[in-house]
Tab-separated table of N, CA and C in Angstrom:
chain	number	residue	atom	x	y	z
A	1	MET	N	0.808	-1.198	0.000
A	1	MET	CA	0.000	0.000	0.000
A	1	MET	C	0.853	1.265	0.000
A	2	ALA	N	2.164	1.144	0.170
A	2	ALA	CA	3.026	2.320	0.241
A	2	ALA	C	3.040	3.072	-1.089
A	3	GLY	N	2.863	2.378	-2.230
A	3	GLY	CA	2.860	3.023	-3.534
A	3	GLY	C	1.568	3.758	-3.833
A	4	ASP	N	0.512	3.500	-3.072
A	4	ASP	CA	-0.779	4.120	-3.312
A	4	ASP	C	-1.008	5.364	-2.458
A	5	GLU	N	0.020	5.886	-1.832
A	5	GLU	CA	-0.144	7.055	-0.972
A	5	GLU	C	-0.528	8.262	-1.816
A	6	LYS	N	-1.519	8.983	-1.346
A	6	LYS	CA	-1.995	10.179	-2.039
A	6	LYS	C	-2.224	11.276	-1.016
A	7	LEU	N	-2.158	12.514	-1.481
A	7	LEU	CA	-2.413	13.677	-0.648
A	7	LEU	C	-3.203	14.674	-1.490
A	8	ARG	N	-4.100	15.407	-0.860
A	8	ARG	CA	-4.883	16.411	-1.585
A	8	ARG	C	-3.940	17.387	-2.287
A	9	ILE	N	-4.275	17.727	-3.527
A	9	ILE	CA	-3.400	18.593	-4.316
A	9	ILE	C	-3.266	19.976	-3.696
A	10	ASP	N	-4.350	20.533	-3.152
A	10	ASP	CA	-4.251	21.862	-2.553
A	10	ASP	C	-3.340	21.848	-1.325
A	11	LYS	N	-3.412	20.790	-0.556
A	11	LYS	CA	-2.568	20.676	0.636
A	11	LYS	C	-1.105	20.473	0.246
A	12	TRP	N	-0.857	19.667	-0.792
A	12	TRP	CA	0.517	19.433	-1.205
A	12	TRP	C	1.157	20.705	-1.743
A	13	LEU	N	0.427	21.470	-2.567
A	13	LEU	CA	0.966	22.723	-3.102
A	13	LEU	C	1.296	23.709	-1.987
A	14	TRP	N	0.476	23.712	-0.951
A	14	TRP	CA	0.709	24.586	0.193
A	14	TRP	C	1.931	24.111	0.984
A	15	GLN	N	2.029	22.794	1.209
A	15	GLN	CA	3.173	22.261	1.953
A	15	GLN	C	4.483	22.449	1.200
A	16	ALA	N	4.445	22.389	-0.118
A	16	ALA	CA	5.647	22.569	-0.933
A	16	ALA	C	5.984	24.043	-1.133
A	17	ARG	N	5.205	24.920	-0.521
A	17	ARG	CA	5.439	26.367	-0.502
A	17	ARG	C	5.339	27.032	-1.877
A	18	PHE	N	4.442	26.531	-2.710
A	18	PHE	CA	4.176	27.211	-3.971
A	18	PHE	C	3.156	28.330	-3.765
A	19	PHE	N	2.328	28.199	-2.728
A	19	PHE	CA	1.331	29.214	-2.409
A	19	PHE	C	1.409	29.543	-0.934
A	20	LYS	N	1.077	30.783	-0.592
A	20	LYS	CA	1.161	31.242	0.787
A	20	LYS	C	0.120	30.617	1.692
A	21	SER	N	-1.039	30.324	1.134
A	21	SER	CA	-2.104	29.746	1.951
A	21	SER	C	-2.756	28.602	1.187
A	22	ARG	N	-3.423	27.766	1.936
A	22	ARG	CA	-4.095	26.624	1.321
A	22	ARG	C	-5.274	27.086	0.476
A	23	SER	N	-5.913	28.164	0.888
A	23	SER	CA	-7.039	28.661	0.096
A	23	SER	C	-6.572	29.203	-1.252
A	24	LEU	N	-5.366	29.789	-1.318
A	24	LEU	CA	-4.838	30.251	-2.602
A	24	LEU	C	-4.517	29.067	-3.513
A	25	SER	N	-3.978	28.002	-2.937
A	25	SER	CA	-3.691	26.827	-3.759
A	25	SER	C	-4.990	26.171	-4.236
A	26	ALA	N	-6.009	26.150	-3.384
A	26	ALA	CA	-7.300	25.597	-3.782
A	26	ALA	C	-7.937	26.456	-4.882
A	27	ALA	N	-7.766	27.767	-4.805
A	27	ALA	CA	-8.307	28.656	-5.834
A	27	ALA	C	-7.623	28.420	-7.174
A	28	CYS	N	-6.338	28.135	-7.158
A	28	CYS	CA	-5.616	27.822	-8.394
A	28	CYS	C	-6.180	26.556	-9.030
A	29	VAL	N	-6.432	25.559	-8.208
A	29	VAL	CA	-6.938	24.279	-8.718
A	29	VAL	C	-8.367	24.420	-9.218
A	30	THR	N	-9.249	25.008	-8.403
A	30	THR	CA	-10.654	25.120	-8.794
A	30	THR	C	-10.856	26.082	-9.960
A	31	GLY	N	-9.902	26.984	-10.167
A	31	GLY	CA	-9.970	27.889	-11.305
A	31	GLY	C	-9.571	27.228	-12.608
A	32	GLY	N	-9.132	25.980	-12.559
A	32	GLY	CA	-8.755	25.264	-13.771
A	32	GLY	C	-7.355	25.588	-14.250
A	33	HIS	N	-6.494	26.086	-13.371
A	33	HIS	CA	-5.153	26.498	-13.759
A	33	HIS	C	-4.096	25.445	-13.447
A	34	LEU	N	-4.494	24.216	-13.173
A	34	LEU	CA	-3.550	23.175	-12.800
A	34	LEU	C	-3.799	21.925	-13.631
A	35	ARG	N	-2.718	21.313	-14.066
A	35	ARG	CA	-2.801	20.045	-14.792
A	35	ARG	C	-1.972	19.013	-14.042
A	36	ILE	N	-2.541	17.831	-13.886
A	36	ILE	CA	-1.834	16.715	-13.279
A	36	ILE	C	-1.634	15.674	-14.364
A	37	ASN	N	-0.388	15.402	-14.685
A	37	ASN	CA	-0.037	14.466	-15.765
A	37	ASN	C	-0.733	14.832	-17.068
A	38	GLY	N	-0.836	16.114	-17.351
A	38	GLY	CA	-1.427	16.592	-18.593
A	38	GLY	C	-2.935	16.714	-18.584
A	39	GLN	N	-3.601	16.275	-17.523
A	39	GLN	CA	-5.059	16.344	-17.439
A	39	GLN	C	-5.469	17.485	-16.519
A	40	ARG	N	-6.328	18.362	-17.021
A	40	ARG	CA	-6.804	19.476	-16.203
A	40	ARG	C	-7.674	18.949	-15.072
A	41	THR	N	-7.488	19.509	-13.900
A	41	THR	CA	-8.306	19.126	-12.752
A	41	THR	C	-8.885	20.378	-12.121
A	42	VAL	N	-10.109	20.264	-11.622
A	42	VAL	CA	-10.770	21.398	-10.981
A	42	VAL	C	-11.192	21.071	-9.560
A	43	LYS	N	-10.777	19.924	-9.056
A	43	LYS	CA	-11.121	19.537	-7.692
A	43	LYS	C	-9.894	19.661	-6.802
A	44	ALA	N	-10.021	20.437	-5.742
A	44	ALA	CA	-8.913	20.608	-4.808
A	44	ALA	C	-8.652	19.335	-4.024
A	45	SER	N	-9.608	18.426	-4.014
A	45	SER	CA	-9.462	17.177	-3.266
A	45	SER	C	-8.809	16.076	-4.096
A	46	HIS	N	-8.438	16.383	-5.323
A	46	HIS	CA	-7.804	15.383	-6.180
A	46	HIS	C	-6.504	14.910	-5.539
A	47	GLY	N	-6.257	13.622	-5.565
A	47	GLY	CA	-5.062	13.068	-4.936
A	47	GLY	C	-3.847	13.158	-5.834
A	48	VAL	N	-2.716	13.423	-5.225
A	48	VAL	CA	-1.452	13.489	-5.941
A	48	VAL	C	-0.443	12.628	-5.192
A	49	GLY	N	0.413	11.955	-5.930
A	49	GLY	CA	1.399	11.084	-5.309
A	49	GLY	C	2.751	11.219	-5.981
A	50	PRO	N	3.756	10.545	-5.460
A	50	PRO	CA	5.089	10.604	-6.058
A	50	PRO	C	5.064	10.138	-7.511
A	51	GLY	N	5.762	10.878	-8.373
A	51	GLY	CA	5.811	10.564	-9.794
A	51	GLY	C	4.866	11.384	-10.639
A	52	ASP	N	3.882	12.045	-10.039
A	52	ASP	CA	2.945	12.874	-10.800
A	52	ASP	C	3.644	14.152	-11.264
A	53	VAL	N	3.295	14.601	-12.465
A	53	VAL	CA	3.844	15.837	-13.017
A	53	VAL	C	2.757	16.897	-12.967
A	54	LEU	N	3.079	18.027	-12.347
A	54	LEU	CA	2.132	19.129	-12.198
A	54	LEU	C	2.560	20.298	-13.071
A	55	THR	N	1.588	20.915	-13.723
A	55	THR	CA	1.825	22.104	-14.532
A	55	THR	C	0.838	23.166	-14.081
A	56	PHE	N	1.351	24.318	-13.656
A	56	PHE	CA	0.493	25.405	-13.209
A	56	PHE	C	1.239	26.717	-13.345
A	57	SER	N	0.478	27.800	-13.333
A	57	SER	CA	1.109	29.108	-13.413
A	57	SER	C	1.252	29.686	-12.021
A	58	GLN	N	2.366	30.334	-11.816
A	58	GLN	CA	2.647	30.998	-10.551
A	58	GLN	C	3.113	32.402	-10.901
A	59	GLY	N	2.200	33.350	-10.785
A	59	GLY	CA	2.498	34.703	-11.243
A	59	GLY	C	2.545	34.701	-12.761
A	60	GLN	N	3.653	35.159	-13.329
A	60	GLN	CA	3.810	35.202	-14.783
A	60	GLN	C	4.598	34.010	-15.313
A	61	VAL	N	4.943	33.074	-14.425
A	61	VAL	CA	5.782	31.937	-14.788
A	61	VAL	C	4.953	30.649	-14.776
A	62	VAL	N	5.125	29.818	-15.782
A	62	VAL	CA	4.472	28.519	-15.813
A	62	VAL	C	5.453	27.517	-15.219
A	63	ARG	N	5.023	26.822	-14.180
A	63	ARG	CA	5.877	25.861	-13.477
A	63	ARG	C	5.525	24.447	-13.920
A	64	VAL	N	6.535	23.633	-14.146
A	64	VAL	CA	6.372	22.213	-14.435
A	64	VAL	C	7.244	21.474	-13.425
A	65	ILE	N	6.595	20.701	-12.557
A	65	ILE	CA	7.332	20.021	-11.492
A	65	ILE	C	6.890	18.570	-11.395
A	66	ARG	N	7.764	17.750	-10.842
A	66	ARG	CA	7.436	16.349	-10.598
A	66	ARG	C	7.420	16.127	-9.092
A	67	VAL	N	6.369	15.514	-8.603
A	67	VAL	CA	6.231	15.248	-7.171
A	67	VAL	C	7.195	14.124	-6.809
A	68	GLU	N	8.052	14.379	-5.838
A	68	GLU	CA	9.020	13.381	-5.390
A	68	GLU	C	8.569	12.696	-4.100
A	69	ALA	N	7.925	13.461	-3.218
A	69	ALA	CA	7.511	12.904	-1.928
A	69	ALA	C	6.288	13.656	-1.423
A	70	LEU	N	5.619	13.054	-0.463
A	70	LEU	CA	4.483	13.700	0.197
A	70	LEU	C	4.963	14.226	1.540
A	71	GLY	N	4.581	15.429	1.852
A	71	GLY	CA	5.002	16.019	3.111
A	71	GLY	C	4.061	15.671	4.246
A	72	THR	N	4.544	15.836	5.449
A	72	THR	CA	3.711	15.619	6.624
A	72	THR	C	3.347	16.936	7.284
A	73	ARG	N	4.089	18.006	6.927
A	73	ARG	CA	3.823	19.319	7.502
A	73	ARG	C	4.351	20.383	6.551
A	74	ARG	N	4.011	21.628	6.834
A	74	ARG	CA	4.545	22.742	6.057
A	74	ARG	C	5.775	23.239	6.790
A	75	GLY	N	6.893	22.681	6.463
A	75	GLY	CA	8.127	22.983	7.157
A	75	GLY	C	8.916	24.087	6.479
A	76	PRO	N	10.189	24.185	6.822
A	76	PRO	CA	11.055	25.211	6.232
A	76	PRO	C	11.293	24.964	4.740
A	77	ALA	N	11.821	25.961	4.071
A	77	ALA	CA	12.003	25.905	2.628
A	77	ALA	C	12.850	24.717	2.163
A	78	PRO	N	13.979	24.393	2.807
A	78	PRO	CA	14.743	23.224	2.329
A	78	PRO	C	13.945	21.917	2.406
A	79	GLU	N	13.123	21.792	3.421
A	79	GLU	CA	12.271	20.607	3.548
A	79	GLU	C	11.220	20.587	2.442
A	80	ALA	N	10.673	21.758	2.117
A	80	ALA	CA	9.658	21.850	1.065
A	80	ALA	C	10.264	21.579	-0.307
A	81	GLN	N	11.498	22.017	-0.547
A	81	GLN	CA	12.133	21.802	-1.846
A	81	GLN	C	12.470	20.339	-2.082
A	82	ALA	N	12.540	19.545	-1.025
A	82	ALA	CA	12.802	18.118	-1.177
A	82	ALA	C	11.559	17.360	-1.634
A	83	LEU	N	10.408	18.016	-1.642
A	83	LEU	CA	9.162	17.356	-2.024
A	83	LEU	C	8.968	17.279	-3.539
A	84	TYR	N	9.746	18.050	-4.314
A	84	TYR	CA	9.525	18.094	-5.757
A	84	TYR	C	10.841	18.262	-6.509
A	85	PHE	N	10.769	17.995	-7.818
A	85	PHE	CA	11.884	18.224	-8.726
A	85	PHE	C	11.390	19.151	-9.812
A	86	ASP	N	12.093	20.244	-10.020
A	86	ASP	CA	11.683	21.251	-10.993
A	86	ASP	C	12.119	20.818	-12.386
A	87	LEU	N	11.158	20.652	-13.291
A	87	LEU	CA	11.440	20.226	-14.656
A	87	LEU	C	11.639	21.390	-15.609
A	88	ASP	N	11.458	22.614	-15.131
A	88	ASP	CA	11.661	23.799	-15.956
A	88	ASP	C	13.141	24.034	-16.173
A	89	PRO	N	13.516	24.507	-17.360
A	89	PRO	CA	14.911	24.912	-17.529
A	89	PRO	C	15.169	26.164	-16.697
A	90	PRO	N	16.389	26.361	-16.237
A	90	PRO	CA	16.667	27.561	-15.440
A	90	PRO	C	16.367	28.813	-16.259
A	91	GLN	N	15.668	29.729	-15.633
A	91	GLN	CA	15.268	30.954	-16.332
A	91	GLN	C	16.130	32.112	-15.865
A	92	ASP	N	16.368	33.029	-16.799
A	92	ASP	CA	17.111	34.231	-16.451
A	92	ASP	C	16.268	35.097	-15.547
A	93	LYS	N	16.929	35.958	-14.831
A	93	LYS	CA	16.193	36.884	-13.976
A	93	LYS	C	15.344	37.808	-14.841
A	94	ALA	N	14.386	38.442	-14.201
A	94	ALA	CA	13.508	39.377	-14.907
A	94	ALA	C	14.346	40.503	-15.499
A	95	PRO	N	13.928	41.028	-16.646
A	95	PRO	CA	14.703	42.115	-17.239
A	95	PRO	C	14.758	43.310	-16.303
A	96	ALA	N	15.863	44.004	-16.375
A	96	ALA	CA	16.060	45.173	-15.514
A	96	ALA	C	15.055	46.261	-15.870
A	97	ASP	N	14.765	47.100	-14.913
A	97	ASP	CA	13.854	48.207	-15.151
A	97	ASP	C	14.449	49.140	-16.195
A	98	PRO	N	13.585	49.737	-17.013
A	98	PRO	CA	14.107	50.661	-18.026
A	98	PRO	C	14.715	51.884	-17.354
A	99	PRO	N	15.647	52.517	-18.018
A	99	PRO	CA	16.243	53.710	-17.415
A	99	PRO	C	15.193	54.794	-17.257
A	100	PRO	N	15.313	55.582	-16.209
A	100	PRO	CA	14.309	56.629	-15.998
A	100	PRO	C	14.354	57.657	-17.120
A	101	ILE	N	13.216	58.234	-17.393
A	101	ILE	CA	13.122	59.265	-18.422
A	101	ILE	C	13.689	60.551	-17.845
A	102	ALA	N	14.557	61.175	-18.612
A	102	ALA	CA	15.188	62.412	-18.138
A	102	ALA	C	14.130	63.503	-18.063
A	103	ARG	N	14.123	64.184	-16.967
A	103	ARG	CA	13.157	65.268	-16.771
A	103	ARG	C	13.906	66.551	-16.425
A	104	MET	N	13.220	67.628	-16.651
A	104	MET	CA	13.815	68.911	-16.288
A	104	MET	C	13.887	69.015	-14.774
A	105	GLU	N	14.832	69.771	-14.298
A	105	GLU	CA	15.021	69.955	-12.864
A	105	GLU	C	13.760	70.543	-12.236
A	106	GLY	N	13.267	69.907	-11.172
A	106	GLY	CA	12.115	70.419	-10.447
A	106	GLY	C	10.774	69.934	-10.977
A	107	ASN	N	10.761	69.255	-12.105
A	107	ASN	CA	9.506	68.764	-12.653
A	107	ASN	C	9.364	67.291	-12.285
A	108	ALA	N	8.541	66.975	-11.274
A	108	ALA	CA	8.454	65.625	-10.749
A	108	ALA	C	7.435	64.765	-11.496
A	109	ARG	N	6.403	65.363	-12.029
A	109	ARG	CA	5.359	64.579	-12.688
A	109	ARG	C	5.703	64.373	-14.153
A	110	PRO	N	5.423	63.171	-14.672
A	110	PRO	CA	5.684	62.937	-16.092
A	110	PRO	C	4.646	63.659	-16.956
A	111	THR	N	5.084	64.078	-18.097
A	111	THR	CA	4.176	64.711	-19.040
A	111	THR	C	3.439	63.619	-19.814
A	112	LYS	N	2.494	64.049	-20.621
A	112	LYS	CA	1.741	63.091	-21.422
A	112	LYS	C	2.685	62.346	-22.366
A	113	ARG	N	3.657	63.061	-22.908
A	113	ARG	CA	4.630	62.450	-23.794
A	113	ARG	C	5.477	61.420	-23.045
A	114	ASP	N	5.878	61.743	-21.800
A	114	ASP	CA	6.649	60.808	-20.977
A	114	ASP	C	5.845	59.546	-20.685
A	115	ARG	N	4.567	59.707	-20.365
A	115	ARG	CA	3.723	58.555	-20.079
A	115	ARG	C	3.603	57.647	-21.293
A	116	ARG	N	3.481	58.244	-22.475
A	116	ARG	CA	3.389	57.445	-23.695
A	116	ARG	C	4.684	56.669	-23.940
A	117	LYS	N	5.824	57.293	-23.652
A	117	LYS	CA	7.098	56.592	-23.787
A	117	LYS	C	7.178	55.417	-22.816
A	118	LEU	N	6.739	55.617	-21.583
A	118	LEU	CA	6.742	54.543	-20.591
A	118	LEU	C	5.835	53.400	-21.018
A	119	GLN	N	4.653	53.734	-21.534
A	119	GLN	CA	3.736	52.698	-21.995
A	119	GLN	C	4.339	51.914	-23.152
A	120	GLN	N	5.043	52.595	-24.055
A	120	GLN	CA	5.671	51.923	-25.187
A	120	GLN	C	6.781	50.989	-24.712
A	121	ILE	N	7.566	51.426	-23.725
A	121	ILE	CA	8.630	50.578	-23.175
A	121	ILE	C	8.033	49.350	-22.514
A	122	ARG	N	6.998	49.530	-21.708
A	122	ARG	CA	6.378	48.402	-21.021
A	122	ARG	C	5.727	47.436	-21.996
A	123	LYS	N	5.163	47.963	-23.070
A	123	LYS	CA	4.508	47.121	-24.063
A	123	LYS	C	5.535	46.236	-24.767
A	124	THR	N	6.705	46.770	-25.083
A	124	THR	CA	7.729	45.983	-25.759
A	124	THR	C	8.339	44.939	-24.822
A	125	GLU	N	8.339	45.194	-23.496
A	125	GLU	CA	8.861	44.220	-22.540
A	125	GLU	C	7.946	43.011	-22.468
A	126	ILE	N	6.632	43.224	-22.543
A	126	ILE	CA	5.658	42.141	-22.445
A	126	ILE	C	5.702	41.274	-23.683
A	127	ASP	N	5.872	41.875	-24.866
A	127	ASP	CA	5.882	41.122	-26.129
A	127	ASP	C	7.105	40.336	-26.279
């Protein structure tokens, strides 16, 4: 029976420290944003065990992980990292912030032209 061990997916995601609270992990699952072994699941009570591959978004990043073990508690980060293996390739850090727009001395608010430049910079970063 040791191979049939399962744990609720919302609880496992919380114990592995992917989400700050169990309700946030349950919201991710019930919102349809999680796949277990390629199959979408919408039940937070769905069981997950060692060997299962999970795909979900965390912020702007899509995470692909393999469950290695089931936890017994929500412990420190090194203990939580032992519960899974990250299948994502290492990603570069987020791009640096764009250089500030030069403004005249004493003028703190951006002009309409400055705002349009900022919007154009942000738009090209997203694409």
